[in-house]
Tab-separated table of C-alpha atoms in Angstrom:
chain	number	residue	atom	x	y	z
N	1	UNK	CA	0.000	0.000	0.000
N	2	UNK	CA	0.971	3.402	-0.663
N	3	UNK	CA	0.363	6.154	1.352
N	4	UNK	CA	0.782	9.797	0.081
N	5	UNK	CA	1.151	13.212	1.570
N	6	UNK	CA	2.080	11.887	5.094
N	7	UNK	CA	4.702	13.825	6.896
N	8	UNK	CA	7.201	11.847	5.079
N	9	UNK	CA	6.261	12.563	1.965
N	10	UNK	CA	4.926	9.232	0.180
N	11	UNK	CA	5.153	5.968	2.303
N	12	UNK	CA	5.112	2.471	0.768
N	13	UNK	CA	3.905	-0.689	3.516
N	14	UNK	CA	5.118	-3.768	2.411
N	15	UNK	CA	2.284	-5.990	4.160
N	16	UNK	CA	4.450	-9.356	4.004
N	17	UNK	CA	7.354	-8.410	5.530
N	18	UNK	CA	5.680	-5.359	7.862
N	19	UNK	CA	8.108	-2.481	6.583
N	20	UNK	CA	8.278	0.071	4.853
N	21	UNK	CA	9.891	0.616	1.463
N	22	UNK	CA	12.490	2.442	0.992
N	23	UNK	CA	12.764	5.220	4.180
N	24	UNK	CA	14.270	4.544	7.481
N	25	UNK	CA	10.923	3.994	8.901
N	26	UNK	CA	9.166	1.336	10.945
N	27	UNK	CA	5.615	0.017	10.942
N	28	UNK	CA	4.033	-2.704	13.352
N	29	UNK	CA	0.222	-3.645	13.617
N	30	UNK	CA	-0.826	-2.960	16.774
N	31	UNK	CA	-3.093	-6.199	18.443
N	32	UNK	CA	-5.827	-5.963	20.508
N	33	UNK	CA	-5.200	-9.135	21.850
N	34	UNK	CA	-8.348	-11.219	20.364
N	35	UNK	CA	-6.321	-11.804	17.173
N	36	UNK	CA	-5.984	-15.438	16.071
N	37	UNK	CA	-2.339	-15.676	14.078
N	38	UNK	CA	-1.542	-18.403	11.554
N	39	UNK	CA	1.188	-19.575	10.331
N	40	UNK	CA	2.741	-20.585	6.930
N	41	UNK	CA	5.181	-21.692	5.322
N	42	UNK	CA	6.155	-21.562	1.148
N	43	UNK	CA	5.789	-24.834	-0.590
N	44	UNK	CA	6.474	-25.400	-4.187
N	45	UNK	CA	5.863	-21.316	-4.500
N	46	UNK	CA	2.711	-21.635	-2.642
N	47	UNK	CA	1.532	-20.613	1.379
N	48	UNK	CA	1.166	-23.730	3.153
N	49	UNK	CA	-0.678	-23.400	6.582
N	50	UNK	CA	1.262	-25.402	9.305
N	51	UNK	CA	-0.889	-28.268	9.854
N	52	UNK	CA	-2.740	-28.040	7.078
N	53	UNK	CA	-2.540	-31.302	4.785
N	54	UNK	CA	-1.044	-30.271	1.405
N	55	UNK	CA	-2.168	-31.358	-2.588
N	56	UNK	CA	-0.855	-34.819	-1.299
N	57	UNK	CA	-3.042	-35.113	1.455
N	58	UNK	CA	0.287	-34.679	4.185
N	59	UNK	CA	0.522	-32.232	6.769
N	60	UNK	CA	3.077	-31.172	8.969
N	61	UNK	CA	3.826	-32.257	12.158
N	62	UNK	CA	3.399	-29.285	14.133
N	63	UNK	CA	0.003	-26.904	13.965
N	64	UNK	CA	-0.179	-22.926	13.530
N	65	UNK	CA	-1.164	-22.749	16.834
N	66	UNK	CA	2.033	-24.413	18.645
N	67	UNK	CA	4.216	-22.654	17.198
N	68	UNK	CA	2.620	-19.179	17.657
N	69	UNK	CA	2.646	-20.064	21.711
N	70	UNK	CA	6.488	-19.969	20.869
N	71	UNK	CA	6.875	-17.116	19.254
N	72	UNK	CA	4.870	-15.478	22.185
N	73	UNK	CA	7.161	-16.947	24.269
N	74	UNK	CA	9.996	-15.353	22.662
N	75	UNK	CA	9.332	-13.292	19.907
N	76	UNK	CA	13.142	-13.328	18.517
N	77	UNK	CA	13.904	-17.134	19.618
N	78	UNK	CA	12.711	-20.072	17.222
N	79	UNK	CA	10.977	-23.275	17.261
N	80	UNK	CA	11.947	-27.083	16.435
N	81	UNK	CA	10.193	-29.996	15.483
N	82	UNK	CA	11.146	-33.120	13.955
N	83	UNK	CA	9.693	-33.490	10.137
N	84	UNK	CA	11.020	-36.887	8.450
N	85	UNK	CA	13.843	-38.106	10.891
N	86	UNK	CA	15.153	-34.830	10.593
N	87	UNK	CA	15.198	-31.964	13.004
N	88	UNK	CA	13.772	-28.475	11.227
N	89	UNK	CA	13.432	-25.123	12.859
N	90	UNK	CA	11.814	-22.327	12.723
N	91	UNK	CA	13.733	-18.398	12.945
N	92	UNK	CA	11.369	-16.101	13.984
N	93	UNK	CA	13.664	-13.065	13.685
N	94	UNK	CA	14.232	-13.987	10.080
N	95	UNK	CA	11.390	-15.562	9.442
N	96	UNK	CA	12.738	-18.921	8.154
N	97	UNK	CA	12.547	-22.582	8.040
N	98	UNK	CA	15.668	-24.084	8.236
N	99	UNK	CA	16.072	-27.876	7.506
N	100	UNK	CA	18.990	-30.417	6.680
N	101	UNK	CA	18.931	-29.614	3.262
N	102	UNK	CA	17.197	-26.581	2.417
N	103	UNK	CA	15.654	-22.625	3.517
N	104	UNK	CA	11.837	-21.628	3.485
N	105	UNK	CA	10.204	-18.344	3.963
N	106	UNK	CA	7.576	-18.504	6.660
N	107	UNK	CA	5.073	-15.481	7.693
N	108	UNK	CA	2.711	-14.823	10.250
N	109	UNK	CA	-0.640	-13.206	9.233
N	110	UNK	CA	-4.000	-12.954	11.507
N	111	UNK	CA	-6.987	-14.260	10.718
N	112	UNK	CA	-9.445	-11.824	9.347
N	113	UNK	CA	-12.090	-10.173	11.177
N	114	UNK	CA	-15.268	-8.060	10.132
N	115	UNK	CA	-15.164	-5.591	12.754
N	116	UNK	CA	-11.470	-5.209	12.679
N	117	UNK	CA	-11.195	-4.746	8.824
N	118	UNK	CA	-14.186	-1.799	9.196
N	119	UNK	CA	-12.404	0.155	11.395
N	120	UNK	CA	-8.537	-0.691	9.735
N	121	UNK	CA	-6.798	1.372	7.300
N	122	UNK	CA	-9.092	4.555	7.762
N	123	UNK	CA	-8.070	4.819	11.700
N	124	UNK	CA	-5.407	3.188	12.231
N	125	UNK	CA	-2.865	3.776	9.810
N	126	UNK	CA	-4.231	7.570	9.699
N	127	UNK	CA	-3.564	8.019	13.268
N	128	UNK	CA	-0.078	6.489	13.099
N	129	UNK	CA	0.796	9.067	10.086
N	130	UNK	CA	-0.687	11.879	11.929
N	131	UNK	CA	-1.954	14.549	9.443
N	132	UNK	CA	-1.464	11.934	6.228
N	133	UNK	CA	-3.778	11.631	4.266
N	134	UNK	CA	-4.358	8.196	1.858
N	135	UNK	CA	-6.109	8.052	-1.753
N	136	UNK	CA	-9.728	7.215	-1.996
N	137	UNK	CA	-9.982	4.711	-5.159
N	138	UNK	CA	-8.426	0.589	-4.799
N	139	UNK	CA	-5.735	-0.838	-7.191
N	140	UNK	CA	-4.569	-4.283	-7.625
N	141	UNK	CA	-1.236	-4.919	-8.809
N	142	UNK	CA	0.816	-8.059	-9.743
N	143	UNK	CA	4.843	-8.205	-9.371
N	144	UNK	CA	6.197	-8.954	-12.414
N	145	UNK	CA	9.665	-11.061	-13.397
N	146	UNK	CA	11.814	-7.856	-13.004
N	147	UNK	CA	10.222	-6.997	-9.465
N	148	UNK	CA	8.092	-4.037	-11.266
N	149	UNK	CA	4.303	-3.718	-10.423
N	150	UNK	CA	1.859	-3.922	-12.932
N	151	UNK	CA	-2.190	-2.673	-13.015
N	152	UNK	CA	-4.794	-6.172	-13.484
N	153	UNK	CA	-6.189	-4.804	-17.163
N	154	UNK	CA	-8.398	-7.105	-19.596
N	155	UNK	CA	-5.772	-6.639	-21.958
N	156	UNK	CA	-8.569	-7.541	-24.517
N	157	UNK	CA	-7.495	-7.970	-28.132
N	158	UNK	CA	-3.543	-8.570	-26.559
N	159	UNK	CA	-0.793	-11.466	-25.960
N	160	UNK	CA	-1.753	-11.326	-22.863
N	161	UNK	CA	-5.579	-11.225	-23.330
N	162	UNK	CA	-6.922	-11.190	-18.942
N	163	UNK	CA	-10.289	-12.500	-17.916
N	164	UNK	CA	-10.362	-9.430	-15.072
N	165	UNK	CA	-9.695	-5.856	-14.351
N	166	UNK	CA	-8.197	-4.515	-11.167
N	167	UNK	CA	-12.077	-3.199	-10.306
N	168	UNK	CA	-13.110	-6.830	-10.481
N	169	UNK	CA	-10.851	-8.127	-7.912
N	170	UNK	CA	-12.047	-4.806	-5.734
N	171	UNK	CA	-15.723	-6.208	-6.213
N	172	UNK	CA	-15.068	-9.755	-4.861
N	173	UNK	CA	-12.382	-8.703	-2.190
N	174	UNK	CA	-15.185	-6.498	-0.667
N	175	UNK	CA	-17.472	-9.308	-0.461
N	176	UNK	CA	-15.208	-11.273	1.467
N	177	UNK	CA	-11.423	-10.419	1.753
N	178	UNK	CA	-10.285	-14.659	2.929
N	179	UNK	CA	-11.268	-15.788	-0.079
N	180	UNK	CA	-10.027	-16.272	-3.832
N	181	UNK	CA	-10.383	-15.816	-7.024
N	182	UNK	CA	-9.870	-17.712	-10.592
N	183	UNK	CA	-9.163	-16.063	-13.874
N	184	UNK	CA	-7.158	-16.725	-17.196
N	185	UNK	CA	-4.783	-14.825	-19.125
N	186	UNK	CA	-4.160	-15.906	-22.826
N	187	UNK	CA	-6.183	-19.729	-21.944
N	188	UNK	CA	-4.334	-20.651	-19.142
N	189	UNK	CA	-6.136	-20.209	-15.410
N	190	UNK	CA	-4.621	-18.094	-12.401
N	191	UNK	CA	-6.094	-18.010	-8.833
N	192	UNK	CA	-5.603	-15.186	-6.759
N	193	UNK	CA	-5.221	-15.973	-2.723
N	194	UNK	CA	-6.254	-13.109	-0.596
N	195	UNK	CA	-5.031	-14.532	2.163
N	196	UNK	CA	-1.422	-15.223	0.579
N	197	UNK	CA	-1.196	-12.330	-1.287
N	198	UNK	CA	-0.142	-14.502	-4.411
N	199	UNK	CA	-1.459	-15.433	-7.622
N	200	UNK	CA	-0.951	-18.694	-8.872
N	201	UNK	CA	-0.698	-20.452	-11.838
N	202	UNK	CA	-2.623	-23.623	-11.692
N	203	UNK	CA	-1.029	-25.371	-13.928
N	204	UNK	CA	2.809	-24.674	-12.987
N	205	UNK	CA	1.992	-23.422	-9.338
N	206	UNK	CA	4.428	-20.743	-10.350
N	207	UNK	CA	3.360	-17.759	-7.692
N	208	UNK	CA	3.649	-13.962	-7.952
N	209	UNK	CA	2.993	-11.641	-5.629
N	210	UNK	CA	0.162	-9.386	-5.562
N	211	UNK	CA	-0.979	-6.279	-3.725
N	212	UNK	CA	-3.984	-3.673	-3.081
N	213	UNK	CA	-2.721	0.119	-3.302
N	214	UNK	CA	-4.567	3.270	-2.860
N	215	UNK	CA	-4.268	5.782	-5.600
């Protein structure tokens, strides 16, 4: 999101990794302390809920829940479970997996809320950027393979012919912003994860991140 005549001049939030872009600046999300966190974990380019069983029908061995009573425990200390005959822990501080082999990214996002959403962006983040103000109409963006952003657009007529405009996305986020949506671009079908942030190819399970700006 991108926030514009604040008292720093424009302010990008990076949502996934709670900073912001750019500026020696620092944003948190303040919790009222009836939040419910998840956790996940990337798995062949896709958020994987801890505990949740995967395309294969296997979970992990530890759930979401155990390992957030860790991190309350100690927010910068880590967690470790045994996955396969191997031991596999998790960073908090750099928000990692680390096993014998190999690193995954892991994130912590709460789970969504009516109330809270209603009374989110328009009083919270205000408040924080006293005096800021933020624009007034949605935009959904996708990251592209150079790390550029790029407006959802039919594209009609185009290479790159899109089932969906950025307004469409708006539409169904508003009815319910934990859920997804399908779409194509040029035949082949996308799904875009609200709750990830991601789109992903459904064929490859290539993922790209995606994001809801203010303009």
């Amino acid at each position: 999101m991108k926030l514009y005549n604040t008292p720093y001049g424009a302010v990008s939030i990076d949502f996934p990794q709670v900073r912001v872009v750019g500026k020696q600046l620092q944003v948190r999300r303040l919790d009222d302390g009836k939040s419910t966190w998840s956790w996940f974990c990337t798995l062949s380019r896709k958020w994987m809920k801890y505990g949740e069983k995967n395309s294969k029908g296997h979970s992990s061995p530890v759930s979401s829940a155990d390992i957030e009573k860790s991190f309350q425990k100690n927010p910068s200390g880590s967690f470790r479970f045994t996955m396969g005959g191997n031991t596999v822990e998790i960073k908090f501080r750099e928000m990692i997996q680390v096993g014998q082999s190999r690193k995954r990214r892991v994130t912590r996002r709460p789970q969504f809320r009516n109330k809270q959403m209603k009374r989110g962006l328009t009083g919270v983040l205000i408040a924080a950027l006293a005096g800021g103000s933020v624009g007034s109409r949605p935009q959904w963006e996708f990251e592209g393979d150079k790390g550029a952003w790029h407006v959802f657009k039919s594209r009609s007529g185009t290479s790159t012919n899109c089932s969906l405009t950025s307004d469409t996305i708006e539409a169904k986020f508003q009815q319910n912003p934990a859920s997804s949506l399908t779409f194509t671009v040029s035949g082949h079908t996308y799904k875009l994860d609200f709750t990830a942030m991601v789109q992903i190819n459904m064929l490859t399970q290539r993922t790209r991140r995606i994001r809801r700006v203010l303009v």
